[in-house]
Every structure is written in structure tokens, then in C-alpha cells.
GROMACS .gro file of C-alpha atoms in nm:
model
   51
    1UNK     CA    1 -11.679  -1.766  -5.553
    2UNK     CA    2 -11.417  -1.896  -5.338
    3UNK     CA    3 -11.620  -2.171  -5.182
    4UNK     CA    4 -11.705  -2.257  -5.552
    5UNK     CA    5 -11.324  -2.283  -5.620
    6UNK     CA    6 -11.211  -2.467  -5.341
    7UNK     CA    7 -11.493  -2.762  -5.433
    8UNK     CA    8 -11.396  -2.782  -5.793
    9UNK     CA    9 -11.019  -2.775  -5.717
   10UNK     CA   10 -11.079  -3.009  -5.436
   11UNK     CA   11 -11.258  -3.299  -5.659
   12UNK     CA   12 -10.998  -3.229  -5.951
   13UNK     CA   13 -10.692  -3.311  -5.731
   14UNK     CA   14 -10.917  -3.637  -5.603
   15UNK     CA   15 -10.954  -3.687  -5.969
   16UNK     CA   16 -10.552  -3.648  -6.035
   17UNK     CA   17 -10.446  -3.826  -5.703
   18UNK     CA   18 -10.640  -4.174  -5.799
   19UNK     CA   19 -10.525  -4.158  -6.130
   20UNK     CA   20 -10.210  -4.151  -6.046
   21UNK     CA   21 -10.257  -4.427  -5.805
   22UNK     CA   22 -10.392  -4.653  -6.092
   23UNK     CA   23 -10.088  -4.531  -6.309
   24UNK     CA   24 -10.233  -4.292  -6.556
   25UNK     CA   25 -10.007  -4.019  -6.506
   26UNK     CA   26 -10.113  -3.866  -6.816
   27UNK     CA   27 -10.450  -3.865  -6.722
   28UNK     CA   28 -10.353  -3.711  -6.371
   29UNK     CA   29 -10.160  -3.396  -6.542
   30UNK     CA   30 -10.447  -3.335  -6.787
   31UNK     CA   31 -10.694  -3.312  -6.511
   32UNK     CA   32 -10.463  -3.090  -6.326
   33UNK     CA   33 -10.375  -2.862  -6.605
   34UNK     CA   34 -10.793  -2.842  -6.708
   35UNK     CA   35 -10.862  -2.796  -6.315
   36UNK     CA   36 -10.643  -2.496  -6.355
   37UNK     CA   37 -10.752  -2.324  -6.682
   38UNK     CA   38 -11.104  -2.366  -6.525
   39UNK     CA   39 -11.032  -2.191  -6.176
   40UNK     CA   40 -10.872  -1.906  -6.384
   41UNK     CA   41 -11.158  -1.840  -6.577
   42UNK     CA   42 -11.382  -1.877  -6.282
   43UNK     CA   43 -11.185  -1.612  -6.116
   44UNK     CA   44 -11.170  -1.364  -6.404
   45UNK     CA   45 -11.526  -1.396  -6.477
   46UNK     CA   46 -11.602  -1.318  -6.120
   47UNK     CA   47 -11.440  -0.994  -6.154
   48UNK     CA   48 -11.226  -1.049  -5.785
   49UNK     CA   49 -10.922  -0.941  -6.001
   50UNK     CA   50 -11.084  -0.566  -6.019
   51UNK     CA   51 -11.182  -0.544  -5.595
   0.00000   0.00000   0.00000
């Protein structure tokens, strides 16, 4: 799960980083902000929380 996480957060921030380099800071935040509603429902439904 945390391998999973680390990929998906990894390619989101590439995501945010090079929009931000063409300007679209807006764009950046919103892939931020989705990168980290989806880790926390990766996490939950994994069940870690419970271990």
C-alpha cells in the first residue's frame, strides 16, 4: 500500500511542479489538493489506520 502511495503522490507533485512552471497555479493546487483526498482514501480503505 505504501509503495502504491508513494507512486501516485510522486506523479501528482510532477503533475503540480510543471504546472506551476507553465503558470497554472490553479491547476497546480487542484492537483495537489485531489492527490491528497486520494492518498487518504487509499489509506483508509487499506485498513493501516486499525494495525
Amino acid at each position: 500500500m505504501y509503495k502504491k502511495l508513494y507512486f501516485m503522490m510522486f506523479n501528482r507533485m510532477t503533475d503540480a511542479v510543471n504546472a506551476l512552471k507553465e503558470g497554472r497555479s490553479d491547476d497546480a493546487l487542484q492537483t495537489l489538493q485531489g492527490a491528497q483526498k486520494e492518498a487518504e482514501w487509499i489509506f483508509v480503505e487499506s485498513g493501516e489506520e486499525s494495525k
